[in-house]
Amino acid sequence: MPLTDHGRIRKQQFHGRLGVLHHRLLHRKLRQRFPAAFNTRWTRRHWLHASLFATLGALVATIVPGFSSQLPPASQAHATLPLSLPPLSVDAPAAQPGHQWEVVQVERGQTLGALFARMGVPVEVMHRILERPGNREALTRLKPGTELAFALDEQGRLRGFRFDRSPTERVELHVDGDEIHEKVHERATTTRIAVTSAEIEHSLYAAGRKAGLSPAAIAVMTDEIFTYDIDFKDVQPGDRFSAVVEETWRDGERIGPGRILAASFTTGGKTYTGVRFEYEGKVGYYTPDGRPLKKSFIRMPIPYARLTSRFGSRKHPVLGTMRMHKGVDYAASPGTPIMAAGDARVQFVGQQRGYGNVVILDHGRGHTTLYAHMSRFGKIRQGQRVSQGTVIGYVGSTGLATGPHLHYEFRVNGVHRNPLSVTLPPPEPLKGAALAAFRRQTAPTLAHMQQMEKLMFADADAGKSGGKADKRG
């Protein structure tokens, strides 16, 4: 055999012996790592133990998953186990009678009687509630959105009734048979002073609402403060106003329209200012120097009327003869209210020949006014003091009249004057103690309003002044 073949055989024998040694060494290491039971030949006892452990393992694997859903995860700090509770009894006790209040809101056009009928309360109970002092006025003038609360017992009988008598009073009534017990709760309110200014873009009303004024506050400006000085039909875009308003708040809500303490209005390049002042029970609006804004007389004592006959000589429409017409005639629908032209004392109320139903007012300082052909009189009597604007009667056609109208006369020391052109006496300005009190009371209000106007309109005024300066230059 060649040498090369002999060498190859020796090499194969060497690798065979090396493999046997490696196998023995690995077997020795495994024997050292595992328990003795695994290193010896298993007896019948070993196989019995192994079968027992295998059976126990199978049982555990079957039972443990059933408990796993009831055990909380290891990551949770606590768990809530669902517990089955007994069903609620159908005969659970009801709330105590009169302890549950049902609140209802008054809807537009809804009456108190309709609300009580809706709650199943007899009308007799409602009348007993209205008979209590102070309740009728509050409950018969309900506004949409007003809240009323009813407490009924299990038989549907009224046990309690709750409403707001005023912004500061809440009345709670407890009904016990024929008796009604009343408890009044005072509701705390706060007063805030708000200052607002705005420039008119489209209309005064829209600008006023945008500035936060209520419709009632806007009406005070137009119909009370500036009614004698400004014709609001002529208001233009660019005109502006400011107002200081005293607001009442309750539970975070503004209640009531808020009365205007001061207001200014700029139109046609002129600014008018009015300040509210109360002195000795009388309230009015004055200029900043203490002169009343309210004029002594109003030219037209009847609203929305048409002038049909002027002052002077004319042919009488009934008698057909020429005679002096000592006043002016205003045509209006029957029943239109007639107002006192100024503060006065009722000198006469009754009938006078061709005048029919007539009222004569004495305004003092020799000034009197006469109102004739009334259909009926207002709630006035002879000798009574009336304020300007008080309704003294209603348009009619009594006496010598061809149709419903008001015949109005103005006299100075017994002499008839043309009501359309007579120079009316100016109102008396404040003097002495009244003027001093006026200055103390109104100074802070005027300062607030002037400060607001500077903030709101300073840039606009500067722009206008600059524009004029540039134009002149």
Coordinates of C-alpha atoms in Angstrom, one line a residue:
M1 CA 0.0 0.0 0.0
P2 CA 1.4 3.4 -0.8
L3 CA 2.7 5.6 2.0
T4 CA 0.1 8.2 1.3
D5 CA -2.7 5.7 2.0
H6 CA -1.1 4.5 5.2
G7 CA -0.9 8.1 6.5
R8 CA -4.6 8.8 5.6
I9 CA -5.6 5.7 7.7
R10 CA -3.6 6.9 10.7
K11 CA -5.2 10.3 10.5
Q12 CA -8.8 8.8 10.4
Q13 CA -8.0 6.7 13.5
F14 CA -6.7 9.7 15.4
H15 CA -9.9 11.7 14.7
G16 CA -12.0 8.8 15.8
R17 CA -10.3 8.6 19.2
L18 CA -10.5 12.3 19.6
G19 CA -14.4 12.2 19.0
V20 CA -14.7 9.4 21.7
L21 CA -12.8 11.5 24.2
H22 CA -15.0 14.6 23.4
H23 CA -18.2 12.6 23.9
R24 CA -17.0 11.2 27.3
L25 CA -16.0 14.7 28.5
L26 CA -19.4 16.2 27.5
H27 CA -21.2 13.3 29.3
R28 CA -19.2 14.0 32.5
K29 CA -20.2 17.7 32.5
L30 CA -23.9 16.9 32.0
R31 CA -23.7 14.5 34.9
Q32 CA -22.2 17.2 37.1
R33 CA -25.0 19.8 36.1
F34 CA -28.2 17.7 36.6
P35 CA -29.5 15.9 39.7
A36 CA -28.4 12.4 40.5
A37 CA -31.8 11.0 39.5
F38 CA -31.2 12.1 35.9
N39 CA -27.6 10.7 35.9
T40 CA -28.5 7.1 36.7
R41 CA -30.8 4.6 35.0
W42 CA -34.5 5.3 35.9
T43 CA -36.2 2.7 38.0
R44 CA -39.9 2.0 38.2
R45 CA -40.1 4.4 41.1
H46 CA -38.6 7.3 39.0
W47 CA -41.2 6.7 36.3
L48 CA -44.1 6.7 38.9
H49 CA -43.0 10.1 40.3
A50 CA -42.7 11.6 36.8
S51 CA -46.3 10.4 36.0
L52 CA -47.6 11.9 39.2
F53 CA -46.0 15.3 38.6
A54 CA -47.2 15.4 35.0
T55 CA -50.8 14.7 36.2
L56 CA -50.6 17.5 38.7
G57 CA -49.3 19.9 36.1
A58 CA -52.2 19.1 33.8
L59 CA -54.7 19.8 36.5
V60 CA -53.1 23.1 37.4
A61 CA -53.0 24.2 33.8
T62 CA -56.8 23.5 33.6
I63 CA -57.9 25.1 36.9
V64 CA -55.7 28.3 37.0
P65 CA -57.2 30.0 33.9
G66 CA -60.6 30.0 35.6
F67 CA -59.3 32.2 38.4
S68 CA -57.2 34.4 36.3
S69 CA -60.1 36.7 35.3
Q70 CA -60.9 37.3 39.0
L71 CA -57.4 38.2 40.0
P72 CA -56.1 41.8 39.5
P73 CA -53.1 42.4 37.3
A74 CA -49.9 42.8 39.1
S75 CA -49.5 46.3 37.9
Q76 CA -52.7 47.6 39.5
A77 CA -52.7 49.0 43.0
H78 CA -56.3 47.9 43.6
A79 CA -59.2 46.3 41.8
T80 CA -63.0 46.5 42.0
L81 CA -64.9 43.2 42.0
P82 CA -68.4 43.2 40.5
L83 CA -71.0 42.3 43.1
S84 CA -74.5 41.3 42.3
L85 CA -77.0 43.4 44.2
P86 CA -80.6 42.6 45.0
P87 CA -83.2 44.2 42.7
L88 CA -84.7 47.6 43.9
S89 CA -88.0 47.3 45.5
V90 CA -91.0 48.7 43.5
D91 CA -92.4 50.1 46.7
A92 CA -89.4 52.3 47.5
P93 CA -90.4 55.3 49.7
A94 CA -91.2 58.5 47.9
A95 CA -89.8 62.0 48.7
Q96 CA -91.4 63.8 51.6
P97 CA -94.4 65.9 50.5
G98 CA -93.6 69.5 49.8
H99 CA -89.8 68.9 49.7
Q100 CA -89.5 68.7 45.9
W101 CA -89.9 72.0 44.0
E102 CA -90.9 72.0 40.3
V103 CA -89.8 75.2 38.6
V104 CA -91.7 76.5 35.6
Q105 CA -91.0 79.5 33.4
V106 CA -93.7 81.9 32.2
E107 CA -94.1 81.8 28.5
R108 CA -95.1 84.7 26.3
G109 CA -98.9 85.3 26.6
Q110 CA -99.3 82.9 29.4
T111 CA -101.4 83.9 32.4
L112 CA -101.1 83.0 36.1
G113 CA -104.4 81.1 35.9
A114 CA -103.1 79.0 33.0
L115 CA -100.0 78.1 34.9
F116 CA -101.9 77.0 38.0
A117 CA -104.3 75.0 35.8
R118 CA -101.3 73.3 34.1
M119 CA -100.0 72.3 37.6
G120 CA -103.4 71.0 38.6
V121 CA -103.9 73.6 41.3
P122 CA -107.5 74.7 41.9
V123 CA -108.3 78.3 41.1
E124 CA -109.6 78.9 44.6
V125 CA -106.1 78.3 46.0
M126 CA -104.7 80.8 43.5
H127 CA -107.2 83.4 44.6
R128 CA -106.2 82.9 48.2
I129 CA -102.5 83.5 47.3
L130 CA -103.4 86.7 45.4
E131 CA -105.4 88.0 48.4
R132 CA -102.2 88.2 50.5
P133 CA -100.8 91.8 50.7
G134 CA -98.2 92.6 47.9
N135 CA -98.8 89.4 45.9
R136 CA -101.4 90.5 43.4
E137 CA -99.3 93.2 41.8
A138 CA -96.2 91.0 41.4
L139 CA -98.1 87.9 40.1
T140 CA -100.5 89.6 37.7
R141 CA -97.7 91.4 35.8
L142 CA -95.5 88.3 35.0
K143 CA -93.0 88.8 32.2
P144 CA -91.8 86.0 29.9
G145 CA -89.0 84.1 31.5
T146 CA -90.1 84.7 35.1
E147 CA -89.7 81.6 37.2
L148 CA -92.3 80.2 39.6
A149 CA -91.9 77.1 41.8
F150 CA -94.6 74.7 42.9
A151 CA -94.3 72.0 45.6
L152 CA -97.0 69.3 45.3
D153 CA -97.7 66.3 47.6
E154 CA -98.4 62.7 46.5
Q155 CA -102.0 63.5 45.8
G156 CA -101.1 66.5 43.6
R157 CA -102.2 69.1 46.2
L158 CA -100.2 72.3 46.5
R159 CA -98.1 72.4 49.6
G160 CA -95.7 75.2 48.6
F161 CA -95.4 78.1 46.2
R162 CA -92.4 80.3 45.6
F163 CA -91.9 83.5 43.5
D164 CA -89.9 86.8 43.4
R165 CA -91.9 89.7 44.7
S166 CA -89.1 92.2 43.8
P167 CA -85.5 92.0 42.8
T168 CA -84.5 91.8 46.4
E169 CA -87.4 89.7 47.9
R170 CA -88.2 86.0 47.4
V171 CA -91.5 84.9 48.8
E172 CA -92.1 81.3 49.9
L173 CA -95.6 80.3 50.8
H174 CA -96.5 77.0 52.7
V175 CA -100.1 75.9 52.2
D176 CA -101.6 73.9 55.1
G177 CA -105.3 73.3 54.3
D178 CA -107.0 76.6 54.4
E179 CA -104.1 78.4 56.0
I180 CA -101.1 80.0 54.1
H181 CA -97.9 80.8 55.9
E182 CA -95.5 83.2 54.3
K183 CA -91.8 83.6 54.6
V184 CA -89.8 86.4 52.9
H185 CA -86.2 85.9 52.0
E186 CA -84.0 88.9 51.4
R187 CA -81.8 88.5 48.3
A188 CA -78.5 90.3 48.3
T189 CA -77.8 92.7 45.5
T190 CA -74.9 94.9 44.5
T191 CA -74.8 98.2 42.6
R192 CA -72.2 98.9 39.9
I193 CA -71.6 102.1 37.9
A194 CA -71.0 101.4 34.2
V195 CA -69.8 104.0 31.7
T196 CA -70.4 103.5 28.0
S197 CA -69.9 105.5 24.8
A198 CA -70.7 104.7 21.1
E199 CA -70.8 106.3 17.7
I200 CA -73.9 105.9 15.6
E201 CA -73.4 103.9 12.4
H202 CA -76.9 103.0 11.3
S203 CA -79.4 103.9 14.1
L204 CA -79.4 105.1 17.7
Y205 CA -81.1 102.0 18.9
A206 CA -78.6 99.6 17.3
A207 CA -75.7 101.7 18.7
G208 CA -77.2 101.8 22.1
R209 CA -77.8 98.0 22.3
K210 CA -74.3 97.4 21.1
A211 CA -73.0 99.7 23.8
G212 CA -74.9 97.6 26.4
L213 CA -77.9 99.9 27.1
S214 CA -81.3 98.3 27.6
P215 CA -84.2 99.4 25.5
A216 CA -85.7 101.2 28.6
A217 CA -82.4 103.1 29.0
I218 CA -82.4 104.2 25.4
A219 CA -86.0 105.4 25.8
V220 CA -85.0 107.5 28.8
M221 CA -82.4 109.3 26.7
T222 CA -84.8 109.9 23.8
D223 CA -88.1 110.5 25.6
E224 CA -87.0 112.1 28.8
I225 CA -83.5 113.6 28.9
F226 CA -83.1 115.1 25.4
T227 CA -86.7 115.1 24.2
Y228 CA -86.8 119.0 24.3
D229 CA -83.5 119.6 22.6
I230 CA -83.0 116.9 20.0
D231 CA -85.2 115.7 17.2
F232 CA -84.1 112.1 17.0
K233 CA -85.5 111.7 13.5
D234 CA -82.6 113.9 12.3
V235 CA -79.8 111.8 14.0
Q236 CA -77.1 111.0 11.5
P237 CA -74.2 108.4 11.3
G238 CA -71.2 109.9 13.1
D239 CA -73.3 111.4 15.9
R240 CA -72.3 109.9 19.3
F241 CA -73.4 109.6 22.8
S242 CA -72.1 108.6 26.3
A243 CA -74.0 107.4 29.4
V244 CA -73.3 106.7 33.0
V245 CA -75.6 103.8 34.1
E246 CA -76.3 102.6 37.6
E247 CA -76.8 98.8 37.4
T248 CA -78.2 96.3 39.9
W249 CA -76.6 92.8 40.0
R250 CA -77.8 89.7 41.8
D251 CA -76.1 86.3 41.8
G252 CA -73.8 87.4 38.9
E253 CA -76.7 88.6 36.8
R254 CA -77.8 92.1 35.9
I255 CA -81.4 92.7 36.9
G256 CA -83.5 95.6 35.7
P257 CA -82.7 98.1 33.0
G258 CA -80.4 100.3 35.1
R259 CA -81.1 104.0 35.5
I260 CA -79.1 106.6 33.7
L261 CA -77.2 108.9 36.0
A262 CA -75.8 111.1 33.2
A263 CA -75.8 111.2 29.4
S264 CA -74.4 113.3 26.6
F265 CA -75.3 113.5 23.0
T266 CA -73.4 115.1 20.2
T267 CA -75.3 115.9 17.0
G268 CA -75.0 118.6 14.4
G269 CA -71.7 119.8 15.9
K270 CA -73.3 120.5 19.3
T271 CA -73.2 118.5 22.5
Y272 CA -76.1 118.3 25.0
T273 CA -75.6 116.9 28.5
G274 CA -78.0 115.8 31.1
V275 CA -77.4 114.8 34.8
R276 CA -79.9 113.0 37.1
F277 CA -80.5 114.8 40.4
E278 CA -82.8 113.8 43.2
Y279 CA -83.7 116.4 45.9
E280 CA -86.5 116.5 48.5
G281 CA -88.3 113.6 46.8
K282 CA -88.2 115.1 43.3
V283 CA -86.1 113.6 40.5
G284 CA -85.2 115.3 37.2
Y285 CA -82.4 115.8 34.7
Y286 CA -80.4 119.0 34.6
T287 CA -77.7 120.7 32.6
P288 CA -74.2 120.6 34.3
D289 CA -74.8 124.1 35.7
G290 CA -78.1 123.1 37.4
R291 CA -80.8 124.2 34.9
P292 CA -83.6 121.8 34.3
L293 CA -83.7 120.1 30.9
K294 CA -87.4 119.7 31.3
K295 CA -89.1 122.7 29.8
S296 CA -92.0 124.4 31.6
F297 CA -94.4 123.6 28.8
I298 CA -94.7 121.2 25.9
R299 CA -96.0 122.7 22.7
M300 CA -98.1 119.7 21.7
P301 CA -100.1 118.1 24.5
I302 CA -101.3 115.2 22.3
P303 CA -99.0 112.7 20.5
Y304 CA -99.3 111.7 16.9
A305 CA -102.0 114.4 16.1
R306 CA -102.6 116.5 13.0
L307 CA -103.0 120.3 13.2
T308 CA -106.3 121.2 11.6
S309 CA -107.0 124.7 12.7
R310 CA -104.7 127.6 13.7
F311 CA -104.9 130.5 16.0
G312 CA -106.8 133.6 14.6
S313 CA -109.9 134.7 12.9
R314 CA -111.9 132.1 11.0
K315 CA -115.3 131.0 9.9
H316 CA -116.8 128.7 12.6
P317 CA -117.3 125.2 11.1
V318 CA -120.6 124.8 13.0
L319 CA -122.1 128.3 13.5
G320 CA -120.9 129.4 10.0
T321 CA -120.0 132.9 11.3
M322 CA -116.6 134.7 11.4
R323 CA -115.2 134.7 14.9
M324 CA -111.8 134.5 16.7
H325 CA -110.4 131.1 17.1
K326 CA -108.6 131.5 20.4
G327 CA -106.6 128.3 20.3
V328 CA -105.4 125.5 17.9
D329 CA -107.2 122.3 17.0
Y330 CA -105.5 118.9 16.7
A331 CA -107.4 116.0 15.0
A332 CA -106.9 112.6 16.5
S333 CA -108.7 109.3 16.9
P334 CA -111.4 109.1 19.7
G335 CA -109.9 108.1 23.0
T336 CA -106.4 109.4 22.3
P337 CA -104.8 110.5 25.6
I338 CA -104.4 114.2 26.3
M339 CA -101.5 115.3 28.5
A340 CA -101.0 118.3 30.8
A341 CA -98.7 120.8 29.0
G342 CA -96.9 121.5 32.3
D343 CA -96.8 121.1 36.0
A344 CA -100.0 122.7 37.3
R345 CA -103.1 122.7 39.6
V346 CA -106.4 121.6 38.2
Q347 CA -108.5 124.8 38.2
F348 CA -111.6 123.4 36.5
V349 CA -112.9 120.1 35.3
G350 CA -116.4 119.8 33.9
Q351 CA -118.6 121.1 31.0
Q352 CA -118.7 124.5 29.5
R353 CA -121.3 125.2 26.7
G354 CA -119.6 124.9 23.3
Y355 CA -116.4 123.4 24.8
G356 CA -118.2 120.3 26.0
N357 CA -116.0 118.4 28.5
V358 CA -113.2 120.8 29.4
V359 CA -110.2 120.9 31.7
I360 CA -108.4 124.2 32.7
L361 CA -105.0 124.0 34.4
D362 CA -103.3 126.8 36.4
H363 CA -99.4 126.7 35.9
G364 CA -98.7 129.7 38.1
R365 CA -97.1 133.0 37.2
G366 CA -100.3 133.9 35.3
H367 CA -100.2 131.0 32.8
T368 CA -103.2 128.8 32.2
T369 CA -104.1 126.2 29.6
L370 CA -107.5 124.9 28.4
Y371 CA -108.4 121.5 26.8
A372 CA -111.8 121.1 25.2
H373 CA -114.2 118.6 23.5
M374 CA -113.0 115.6 25.6
S375 CA -114.8 112.3 25.4
R376 CA -114.1 111.7 29.1
F377 CA -111.8 112.9 31.8
G378 CA -108.7 111.4 33.3
K379 CA -108.3 110.5 37.0
I380 CA -108.2 114.1 38.1
R381 CA -110.2 116.4 40.4
Q382 CA -110.4 120.1 40.9
G383 CA -107.6 121.5 43.1
Q384 CA -105.3 118.5 42.4
R385 CA -101.7 119.0 41.5
V386 CA -100.6 117.3 38.3
S387 CA -97.2 116.9 36.7
Q388 CA -96.3 117.6 33.1
G389 CA -97.4 114.7 30.9
T390 CA -100.1 113.5 33.2
V391 CA -103.1 112.2 31.3
I392 CA -106.0 114.6 32.1
G393 CA -108.5 113.4 29.5
Y394 CA -109.2 111.7 26.1
V395 CA -110.0 113.0 22.6
G396 CA -113.7 113.3 21.8
S397 CA -116.3 115.5 20.0
T398 CA -118.4 116.9 22.9
G399 CA -119.8 120.4 22.6
L400 CA -119.8 122.3 19.2
A401 CA -117.5 120.0 17.2
T402 CA -117.8 118.4 13.8
G403 CA -115.5 115.5 14.6
P404 CA -113.1 114.1 17.2
H405 CA -110.3 116.6 18.0
L406 CA -108.6 118.6 20.8
H407 CA -109.1 122.3 21.1
Y408 CA -106.1 123.7 23.0
E409 CA -105.7 127.3 24.4
F410 CA -102.8 129.1 26.1
R411 CA -103.4 132.1 28.2
V412 CA -101.1 134.6 29.9
N413 CA -102.8 136.8 32.6
G414 CA -106.1 136.0 31.0
V415 CA -105.1 137.0 27.5
H416 CA -105.2 134.3 24.8
R417 CA -101.8 133.7 23.1
N418 CA -100.9 131.5 20.0
P419 CA -99.7 128.2 21.5
L420 CA -97.5 127.6 18.5
S421 CA -95.5 130.8 18.8
V422 CA -95.8 132.1 22.3
T423 CA -92.5 132.5 24.2
L424 CA -92.7 129.9 26.9
P425 CA -91.2 130.8 30.3
P426 CA -87.9 129.1 31.1
P427 CA -87.7 126.6 33.9
E428 CA -86.4 127.8 37.2
P429 CA -82.7 126.9 37.8
L430 CA -81.5 125.3 41.0
K431 CA -80.5 127.8 43.8
G432 CA -79.0 127.8 47.2
A433 CA -78.9 124.5 49.1
A434 CA -80.4 122.6 46.2
L435 CA -77.6 123.9 43.8
A436 CA -74.9 123.0 46.4
A437 CA -76.3 119.5 46.8
F438 CA -76.5 119.1 43.0
R439 CA -72.9 120.0 42.5
R440 CA -71.8 117.5 45.3
Q441 CA -74.0 114.7 43.9
T442 CA -73.2 115.0 40.2
A443 CA -69.5 115.9 40.2
P444 CA -68.2 112.3 40.3
T445 CA -70.7 111.2 37.6
L446 CA -69.7 114.0 35.2
A447 CA -66.0 113.2 35.8
H448 CA -66.6 109.5 34.9
M449 CA -68.4 110.4 31.7
Q450 CA -65.8 113.0 30.6
Q451 CA -63.0 110.5 31.2
M452 CA -64.7 107.9 29.1
E453 CA -65.3 110.4 26.2
K454 CA -61.6 111.3 26.2
L455 CA -60.7 107.6 25.9
M456 CA -63.2 106.9 23.2
F457 CA -63.2 110.0 21.0
A458 CA -59.8 111.6 21.6
D459 CA -58.3 110.1 18.4
A460 CA -61.4 110.9 16.4
D461 CA -61.4 114.5 17.5
A462 CA -57.7 114.9 16.9
G463 CA -58.1 113.5 13.4
K464 CA -60.9 116.0 12.7
S465 CA -58.9 118.9 14.1
G466 CA -55.8 117.8 12.1
G467 CA -57.9 117.5 8.9
K468 CA -59.2 121.0 9.4
A469 CA -55.7 122.4 10.1
D470 CA -54.4 120.7 6.9
K471 CA -57.3 122.1 5.0
R472 CA -56.7 125.6 6.2
G473 CA -53.0 125.3 5.5

